[in-house]
PDB file of C-alpha atoms in Angstrom:
ATOM      1  CA  ASP A   1      -0.021  -0.001  -0.017  1.00  0.00           C
ATOM      2  CA  ALA A   2       1.155   3.540  -0.760  1.00  0.00           C
ATOM      3  CA  LYS A   3       2.336   5.592   2.211  1.00  0.00           C
ATOM      4  CA  THR A   4       1.382   8.937   3.363  1.00  0.00           C
ATOM      5  CA  THR A   5       3.296  11.356   5.673  1.00  0.00           C
ATOM      6  CA  GLN A   6       1.362  13.695   8.041  1.00  0.00           C
ATOM      7  CA  PRO A   7       2.489  16.005  10.980  1.00  0.00           C
ATOM      8  CA  ASN A   8       1.784  14.449  14.237  1.00  0.00           C
ATOM      9  CA  SER A   9      -0.073  17.485  15.673  1.00  0.00           C
ATOM     10  CA  MET A  10      -1.271  21.027  14.771  1.00  0.00           C
ATOM     11  CA  GLU A  11      -2.946  23.685  16.732  1.00  0.00           C
ATOM     12  CA  SER A  12      -5.435  26.303  15.307  1.00  0.00           C
ATOM     13  CA  ASN A  13      -7.558  29.004  16.776  1.00  0.00           C
ATOM     14  CA  GLU A  14     -11.192  28.785  16.732  1.00  0.00           C
ATOM     15  CA  GLU A  15     -13.256  30.348  13.722  1.00  0.00           C
ATOM     16  CA  GLU A  16     -10.061  30.365  11.656  1.00  0.00           C
ATOM     17  CA  PRO A  17      -9.197  28.170   8.590  1.00  0.00           C
ATOM     18  CA  VAL A  18      -7.061  25.194   8.914  1.00  0.00           C
ATOM     19  CA  HIS A  19      -4.854  23.542   6.427  1.00  0.00           C
ATOM     20  CA  LEU A  20      -3.791  20.002   7.071  1.00  0.00           C
ATOM     21  CA  PRO A  21      -1.083  18.851   4.908  1.00  0.00           C
ATOM     22  CA  CYS A  22      -0.497  15.347   3.497  1.00  0.00           C
ATOM     23  CA  ASN A  23       2.687  14.014   1.604  1.00  0.00           C
ATOM     24  CA  HIS A  24       2.171  10.933  -0.730  1.00  0.00           C
ATOM     25  CA  SER A  25       5.040  10.994  -2.961  1.00  0.00           C
ATOM     26  CA  THR A  26       4.726   7.430  -4.027  1.00  0.00           C
ATOM     27  CA  ILE A  27       1.084   7.776  -5.068  1.00  0.00           C
ATOM     28  CA  SER A  28      -0.003   5.650  -8.192  1.00  0.00           C
ATOM     29  CA  GLY A  29      -1.950   7.017 -10.947  1.00  0.00           C
ATOM     30  CA  THR A  30      -5.116   5.194  -9.906  1.00  0.00           C
ATOM     31  CA  ASP A  31      -5.008   5.928  -6.006  1.00  0.00           C
ATOM     32  CA  TYR A  32      -7.723   8.066  -4.606  1.00  0.00           C
ATOM     33  CA  ILE A  33      -6.954  10.331  -1.536  1.00  0.00           C
ATOM     34  CA  HIS A  34      -9.250   9.990   1.122  1.00  0.00           C
ATOM     35  CA  TRP A  35      -9.615  11.814   4.493  1.00  0.00           C
ATOM     36  CA  TYR A  36     -11.129  10.547   7.661  1.00  0.00           C
ATOM     37  CA  ARG A  37     -11.288  12.105  10.980  1.00  0.00           C
ATOM     38  CA  GLN A  38     -11.667  10.410  14.426  1.00  0.00           C
ATOM     39  CA  LEU A  39     -13.396  12.542  17.231  1.00  0.00           C
ATOM     40  CA  PRO A  40     -12.461  11.512  20.811  1.00  0.00           C
ATOM     41  CA  SER A  41     -14.165   7.993  21.800  1.00  0.00           C
ATOM     42  CA  GLN A  42     -15.656   7.661  18.492  1.00  0.00           C
ATOM     43  CA  GLY A  43     -15.018   5.618  15.357  1.00  0.00           C
ATOM     44  CA  PRO A  44     -13.414   7.277  12.349  1.00  0.00           C
ATOM     45  CA  GLU A  45     -15.828   9.211  10.013  1.00  0.00           C
ATOM     46  CA  TYR A  46     -15.553  10.117   6.271  1.00  0.00           C
ATOM     47  CA  VAL A  47     -14.578  13.719   5.338  1.00  0.00           C
ATOM     48  CA  ILE A  48     -13.808  13.887   1.672  1.00  0.00           C
ATOM     49  CA  HIS A  49     -11.962  12.192  -1.111  1.00  0.00           C
ATOM     50  CA  GLY A  50     -10.626  13.136  -4.541  1.00  0.00           C
ATOM     51  CA  LEU A  51      -8.439  12.031  -7.547  1.00  0.00           C
ATOM     52  CA  THR A  52      -6.899  14.976  -9.306  1.00  0.00           C
ATOM     53  CA  SER A  53      -9.279  17.961  -9.160  1.00  0.00           C
ATOM     54  CA  ASN A  54      -9.922  20.034  -5.973  1.00  0.00           C
ATOM     55  CA  VAL A  55     -13.005  18.930  -4.075  1.00  0.00           C
ATOM     56  CA  ASN A  56     -15.571  20.710  -2.027  1.00  0.00           C
ATOM     57  CA  ASN A  57     -18.393  19.422   0.347  1.00  0.00           C
ATOM     58  CA  ARG A  58     -20.168  20.615   3.292  1.00  0.00           C
ATOM     59  CA  MET A  59     -17.447  19.432   5.639  1.00  0.00           C
ATOM     60  CA  ALA A  60     -14.159  20.552   4.069  1.00  0.00           C
ATOM     61  CA  SER A  61     -12.247  21.199   0.778  1.00  0.00           C
ATOM     62  CA  LEU A  62      -9.488  19.106  -0.602  1.00  0.00           C
ATOM     63  CA  ALA A  63      -6.780  20.687  -2.550  1.00  0.00           C
ATOM     64  CA  ILE A  64      -4.612  18.300  -4.626  1.00  0.00           C
ATOM     65  CA  ALA A  65      -1.222  19.385  -6.039  1.00  0.00           C
ATOM     66  CA  GLU A  66      -0.871  19.227  -9.748  1.00  0.00           C
ATOM     67  CA  ASP A  67       1.654  16.422  -9.460  1.00  0.00           C
ATOM     68  CA  ARG A  68      -0.510  14.612  -7.009  1.00  0.00           C
ATOM     69  CA  LYS A  69       2.396  14.014  -4.546  1.00  0.00           C
ATOM     70  CA  SER A  70       0.836  16.146  -1.951  1.00  0.00           C
ATOM     71  CA  SER A  71      -2.614  17.240  -0.797  1.00  0.00           C
ATOM     72  CA  THR A  72      -4.136  19.694   1.767  1.00  0.00           C
ATOM     73  CA  LEU A  73      -7.402  19.233   3.694  1.00  0.00           C
ATOM     74  CA  ILE A  74      -8.911  22.602   4.365  1.00  0.00           C
ATOM     75  CA  LEU A  75     -11.389  23.349   7.257  1.00  0.00           C
ATOM     76  CA  HIS A  76     -12.708  26.820   6.374  1.00  0.00           C
ATOM     77  CA  ARG A  77     -13.769  27.849   9.962  1.00  0.00           C
ATOM     78  CA  ALA A  78     -12.690  25.739  12.479  1.00  0.00           C
ATOM     79  CA  THR A  79     -14.904  24.963  15.578  1.00  0.00           C
ATOM     80  CA  LEU A  80     -14.007  23.100  18.845  1.00  0.00           C
ATOM     81  CA  ARG A  81     -15.918  20.219  17.511  1.00  0.00           C
ATOM     82  CA  ASP A  82     -13.208  19.835  14.690  1.00  0.00           C
ATOM     83  CA  ALA A  83     -10.774  18.854  17.364  1.00  0.00           C
ATOM     84  CA  ALA A  84      -9.919  15.306  16.138  1.00  0.00           C
ATOM     85  CA  VAL A  85      -7.168  13.083  14.692  1.00  0.00           C
ATOM     86  CA  TYR A  86      -7.244  13.461  10.785  1.00  0.00           C
ATOM     87  CA  TYR A  87      -6.024  10.613   8.529  1.00  0.00           C
ATOM     88  CA  CYS A  88      -5.042  10.991   5.009  1.00  0.00           C
ATOM     89  CA  ILE A  89      -5.204   7.579   3.246  1.00  0.00           C
ATOM     90  CA  LEU A  90      -4.606   6.371  -0.301  1.00  0.00           C
ATOM     91  CA  ARG A  91      -7.253   4.053  -1.538  1.00  0.00           C
ATOM     92  CA  ASP A  92      -6.698   1.796  -4.596  1.00  0.00           C
ATOM     93  CA  PRO A  93     -10.010   1.049  -6.302  1.00  0.00           C
ATOM     94  CA  PHE A  94      -8.431  -1.891  -8.295  1.00  0.00           C
ATOM     95  CA  GLY A  95      -7.416  -3.540  -5.018  1.00  0.00           C
ATOM     96  CA  ASN A  96      -9.622  -4.860  -2.213  1.00  0.00           C
ATOM     97  CA  GLU A  97     -10.593  -1.299  -1.254  1.00  0.00           C
ATOM     98  CA  LYS A  98      -9.406  -1.654   2.357  1.00  0.00           C
ATOM     99  CA  LEU A  99      -8.349   1.562   4.037  1.00  0.00           C
ATOM    100  CA  THR A 100      -4.929   1.553   5.581  1.00  0.00           C
ATOM    101  CA  PHE A 101      -4.531   4.021   8.482  1.00  0.00           C
ATOM    102  CA  GLY A 102      -1.226   5.835   9.442  1.00  0.00           C
ATOM    103  CA  THR A 103      -1.118   7.808  12.743  1.00  0.00           C
ATOM    104  CA  GLY A 104      -2.695  10.765  11.395  1.00  0.00           C
ATOM    105  CA  THR A 105      -2.499  14.565  12.561  1.00  0.00           C
ATOM    106  CA  ARG A 106      -4.031  15.438  15.893  1.00  0.00           C
ATOM    107  CA  LEU A 107      -5.778  18.780  15.494  1.00  0.00           C
ATOM    108  CA  THR A 108      -6.162  21.026  18.635  1.00  0.00           C
ATOM    109  CA  ILE A 109      -8.600  23.910  18.373  1.00  0.00           C
ATOM    110  CA  ILE A 110      -7.754  26.715  20.747  1.00  0.00           C
ATOM    111  CA  PRO A 111     -10.863  28.797  21.973  1.00  0.00           C
TER     112      PRO A 111
ATOM    113  CA  GLU B   1     -30.113   6.096   8.333  1.00  0.00           C
ATOM    114  CA  ALA B   2     -29.183   4.057  11.434  1.00  0.00           C
ATOM    115  CA  GLY B   3     -25.337   3.937  11.950  1.00  0.00           C
ATOM    116  CA  VAL B   4     -23.205   0.830  12.576  1.00  0.00           C
ATOM    117  CA  ALA B   5     -24.072  -0.693  15.930  1.00  0.00           C
ATOM    118  CA  GLN B   6     -21.605  -2.444  18.129  1.00  0.00           C
ATOM    119  CA  SER B   7     -21.812  -4.320  21.439  1.00  0.00           C
ATOM    120  CA  PRO B   8     -20.696  -4.219  24.143  1.00  0.00           C
ATOM    121  CA  ARG B   9     -19.255  -0.732  24.528  1.00  0.00           C
ATOM    122  CA  TYR B  10     -16.682  -1.816  27.041  1.00  0.00           C
ATOM    123  CA  LYS B  11     -15.270  -5.165  28.283  1.00  0.00           C
ATOM    124  CA  ILE B  12     -12.733  -6.104  30.882  1.00  0.00           C
ATOM    125  CA  ILE B  13     -11.433  -9.762  30.966  1.00  0.00           C
ATOM    126  CA  GLU B  14      -8.530 -11.616  32.345  1.00  0.00           C
ATOM    127  CA  LYS B  15      -5.796 -12.916  30.151  1.00  0.00           C
ATOM    128  CA  ARG B  16      -6.466 -16.479  28.769  1.00  0.00           C
ATOM    129  CA  GLN B  17     -10.371 -15.816  28.883  1.00  0.00           C
ATOM    130  CA  SER B  18     -12.555 -15.692  25.693  1.00  0.00           C
ATOM    131  CA  VAL B  19     -14.457 -12.671  24.512  1.00  0.00           C
ATOM    132  CA  ALA B  20     -16.900 -11.944  21.611  1.00  0.00           C
ATOM    133  CA  PHE B  21     -17.886  -8.631  19.885  1.00  0.00           C
ATOM    134  CA  TRP B  22     -20.992  -8.123  17.773  1.00  0.00           C
ATOM    135  CA  CYS B  23     -21.511  -5.800  14.824  1.00  0.00           C
ATOM    136  CA  ASN B  24     -24.707  -4.842  12.958  1.00  0.00           C
ATOM    137  CA  PRO B  25     -23.748  -2.804   9.906  1.00  0.00           C
ATOM    138  CA  ILE B  26     -25.796  -0.339   8.024  1.00  0.00           C
ATOM    139  CA  SER B  27     -28.752  -1.942   6.164  1.00  0.00           C
ATOM    140  CA  GLY B  28     -27.855  -2.734   2.468  1.00  0.00           C
ATOM    141  CA  HIS B  29     -24.114  -2.601   3.094  1.00  0.00           C
ATOM    142  CA  ALA B  30     -22.471  -5.651   1.601  1.00  0.00           C
ATOM    143  CA  THR B  31     -18.922  -4.964   2.903  1.00  0.00           C
ATOM    144  CA  LEU B  32     -18.107  -5.404   6.535  1.00  0.00           C
ATOM    145  CA  TYR B  33     -14.678  -4.674   8.108  1.00  0.00           C
ATOM    146  CA  TRP B  34     -13.181  -5.304  11.669  1.00  0.00           C
ATOM    147  CA  TYR B  35     -10.369  -2.934  12.646  1.00  0.00           C
ATOM    148  CA  GLN B  36      -8.222  -3.145  15.813  1.00  0.00           C
ATOM    149  CA  GLN B  37      -6.888   0.305  17.166  1.00  0.00           C
ATOM    150  CA  ILE B  38      -4.279   0.222  19.947  1.00  0.00           C
ATOM    151  CA  LEU B  39      -4.012   3.367  21.949  1.00  0.00           C
ATOM    152  CA  GLY B  40      -2.119   5.982  20.147  1.00  0.00           C
ATOM    153  CA  GLN B  41      -2.078   4.260  16.771  1.00  0.00           C
ATOM    154  CA  GLY B  42      -4.343   4.281  13.753  1.00  0.00           C
ATOM    155  CA  PRO B  43      -6.833   1.507  13.053  1.00  0.00           C
ATOM    156  CA  LYS B  44      -5.501  -1.762  11.690  1.00  0.00           C
ATOM    157  CA  LEU B  45      -7.591  -3.846   9.440  1.00  0.00           C
ATOM    158  CA  LEU B  46      -8.027  -7.314  10.814  1.00  0.00           C
ATOM    159  CA  ILE B  47     -10.690  -8.886   8.360  1.00  0.00           C
ATOM    160  CA  GLN B  48     -12.702  -7.923   5.434  1.00  0.00           C
ATOM    161  CA  PHE B  49     -16.135  -9.531   4.399  1.00  0.00           C
ATOM    162  CA  GLN B  50     -18.214  -9.018   1.429  1.00  0.00           C
ATOM    163  CA  ASN B  51     -21.603 -10.482   2.021  1.00  0.00           C
ATOM    164  CA  ASN B  52     -20.579 -13.624   4.140  1.00  0.00           C
ATOM    165  CA  GLY B  53     -17.242 -14.369   2.240  1.00  0.00           C
ATOM    166  CA  VAL B  54     -13.875 -13.288   3.433  1.00  0.00           C
ATOM    167  CA  VAL B  55     -12.006 -10.799   1.174  1.00  0.00           C
ATOM    168  CA  ASP B  56      -8.994 -10.166   3.253  1.00  0.00           C
ATOM    169  CA  ASP B  57      -7.814 -11.879   6.624  1.00  0.00           C
ATOM    170  CA  SER B  58      -4.096 -11.378   6.107  1.00  0.00           C
ATOM    171  CA  GLN B  59      -3.683  -9.482   9.357  1.00  0.00           C
ATOM    172  CA  LEU B  60      -5.890 -11.492  11.684  1.00  0.00           C
ATOM    173  CA  PRO B  61      -4.125 -13.642  14.071  1.00  0.00           C
ATOM    174  CA  LYS B  62      -5.823 -16.869  13.270  1.00  0.00           C
ATOM    175  CA  ASP B  63      -4.488 -18.809  16.246  1.00  0.00           C
ATOM    176  CA  ARG B  64      -6.810 -16.837  18.548  1.00  0.00           C
ATOM    177  CA  PHE B  65      -8.908 -14.550  16.563  1.00  0.00           C
ATOM    178  CA  SER B  66     -11.944 -15.729  14.508  1.00  0.00           C
ATOM    179  CA  ALA B  67     -14.773 -13.875  12.801  1.00  0.00           C
ATOM    180  CA  GLU B  68     -17.745 -14.777  11.086  1.00  0.00           C
ATOM    181  CA  ARG B  69     -20.719 -13.184   9.097  1.00  0.00           C
ATOM    182  CA  LEU B  70     -23.558 -15.514   8.804  1.00  0.00           C
ATOM    183  CA  LYS B  71     -26.272 -14.665   6.380  1.00  0.00           C
ATOM    184  CA  GLY B  72     -24.110 -11.674   5.219  1.00  0.00           C
ATOM    185  CA  VAL B  73     -25.476  -9.198   7.726  1.00  0.00           C
ATOM    186  CA  ASP B  74     -24.394  -9.368  11.495  1.00  0.00           C
ATOM    187  CA  SER B  75     -20.900 -10.231  12.359  1.00  0.00           C
ATOM    188  CA  THR B  76     -18.989 -11.503  15.335  1.00  0.00           C
ATOM    189  CA  LEU B  77     -15.353 -11.221  16.321  1.00  0.00           C
ATOM    190  CA  LYS B  78     -14.019 -13.780  18.942  1.00  0.00           C
ATOM    191  CA  ILE B  79     -10.781 -13.821  20.727  1.00  0.00           C
ATOM    192  CA  GLN B  80      -9.812 -17.067  22.618  1.00  0.00           C
ATOM    193  CA  PRO B  81      -7.527 -16.907  24.694  1.00  0.00           C
ATOM    194  CA  ALA B  82      -7.046 -13.292  25.150  1.00  0.00           C
ATOM    195  CA  LYS B  83      -3.462 -11.777  25.678  1.00  0.00           C
ATOM    196  CA  LEU B  84      -2.693  -8.681  27.312  1.00  0.00           C
ATOM    197  CA  GLU B  85      -1.474  -7.175  23.959  1.00  0.00           C
ATOM    198  CA  ASP B  86      -5.042  -7.530  22.848  1.00  0.00           C
ATOM    199  CA  SER B  87      -6.170  -4.511  24.849  1.00  0.00           C
ATOM    200  CA  ALA B  88      -7.467  -2.160  22.089  1.00  0.00           C
ATOM    201  CA  VAL B  89     -10.665  -0.681  20.689  1.00  0.00           C
ATOM    202  CA  TYR B  90     -12.221  -3.081  18.168  1.00  0.00           C
ATOM    203  CA  LEU B  91     -14.001  -1.177  15.441  1.00  0.00           C
ATOM    204  CA  CYS B  92     -16.533  -2.512  13.027  1.00  0.00           C
ATOM    205  CA  ALA B  93     -17.139  -0.576   9.698  1.00  0.00           C
ATOM    206  CA  SER B  94     -19.440  -1.069   6.713  1.00  0.00           C
ATOM    207  CA  SER B  95     -19.577   0.075   3.142  1.00  0.00           C
ATOM    208  CA  LEU B  96     -21.793  -0.407  -0.069  1.00  0.00           C
ATOM    209  CA  GLU B  97     -21.176  -3.026  -2.517  1.00  0.00           C
ATOM    210  CA  LEU B  98     -17.472  -3.530  -3.405  1.00  0.00           C
ATOM    211  CA  GLN B  99     -17.747  -3.483  -7.334  1.00  0.00           C
ATOM    212  CA  SER B 100     -20.493  -1.121  -7.955  1.00  0.00           C
ATOM    213  CA  SER B 101     -19.136   1.829  -5.801  1.00  0.00           C
ATOM    214  CA  TYR B 102     -15.463   1.584  -5.151  1.00  0.00           C
ATOM    215  CA  ASN B 103     -15.081   4.785  -3.419  1.00  0.00           C
ATOM    216  CA  SER B 104     -18.045   4.426  -1.227  1.00  0.00           C
ATOM    217  CA  PRO B 105     -17.019   5.801   2.244  1.00  0.00           C
ATOM    218  CA  LEU B 106     -16.616   3.438   5.366  1.00  0.00           C
ATOM    219  CA  HIS B 107     -19.114   4.046   8.098  1.00  0.00           C
ATOM    220  CA  PHE B 108     -17.617   3.075  11.445  1.00  0.00           C
ATOM    221  CA  GLY B 109     -19.328   2.148  14.705  1.00  0.00           C
ATOM    222  CA  ASN B 110     -18.033   3.635  18.037  1.00  0.00           C
ATOM    223  CA  GLY B 111     -16.166   0.428  18.910  1.00  0.00           C
ATOM    224  CA  THR B 112     -15.850  -1.942  21.760  1.00  0.00           C
ATOM    225  CA  ARG B 113     -12.941  -0.969  24.168  1.00  0.00           C
ATOM    226  CA  LEU B 114     -11.380  -4.263  25.366  1.00  0.00           C
ATOM    227  CA  THR B 115      -9.162  -4.280  28.423  1.00  0.00           C
ATOM    228  CA  VAL B 116      -7.146  -7.515  29.284  1.00  0.00           C
ATOM    229  CA  THR B 117      -5.742  -7.858  32.703  1.00  0.00           C
TER     230      THR B 117
END
């Protein structure tokens, strides 16, 4: 499985945008970039995914570099509820589609 | 829609005892996953089912762990005998049909926290 690299932790002020980086220099042409987050004492939840183009949904935006070797998850206006561990995962649609989690980025929101 | 249901929420056992966890996936979801999450780590896949067939169990310690998904709906994960290092949160997840929607998100339950003493 292709690997991703994320910072162990980040902090951000409440009501400000947050940019969570992810490096995936060995990404293959068919890998999709998925983001999940895990709130305290809960299971992970899906945030967003993309292949080449930038993506937006009600939770976040995903900006993908032109060479696809890195991506950034953008939370436009962080709230205290966004404090969680964020996982960047590469998913191969031609494999068995399993998600392989790394250790993620622990995001702390400062009131 | 109702989410993935897991029980029990917490379980404390002594080493060498056995334990079982239950999972009820979202209705209509053909693919079911069991993950193990040790404190401070990301979840690790133990086994993946599509309907009642096993797709991937390469990381399941088969000498002590077993899982089944009878009738392609509910699933149980069993550990027998438990070891101290099995202390973890066991997460169940489900997603839509494998072939028809290969980027369908995984929906996770809140897990069972197992403590082995």
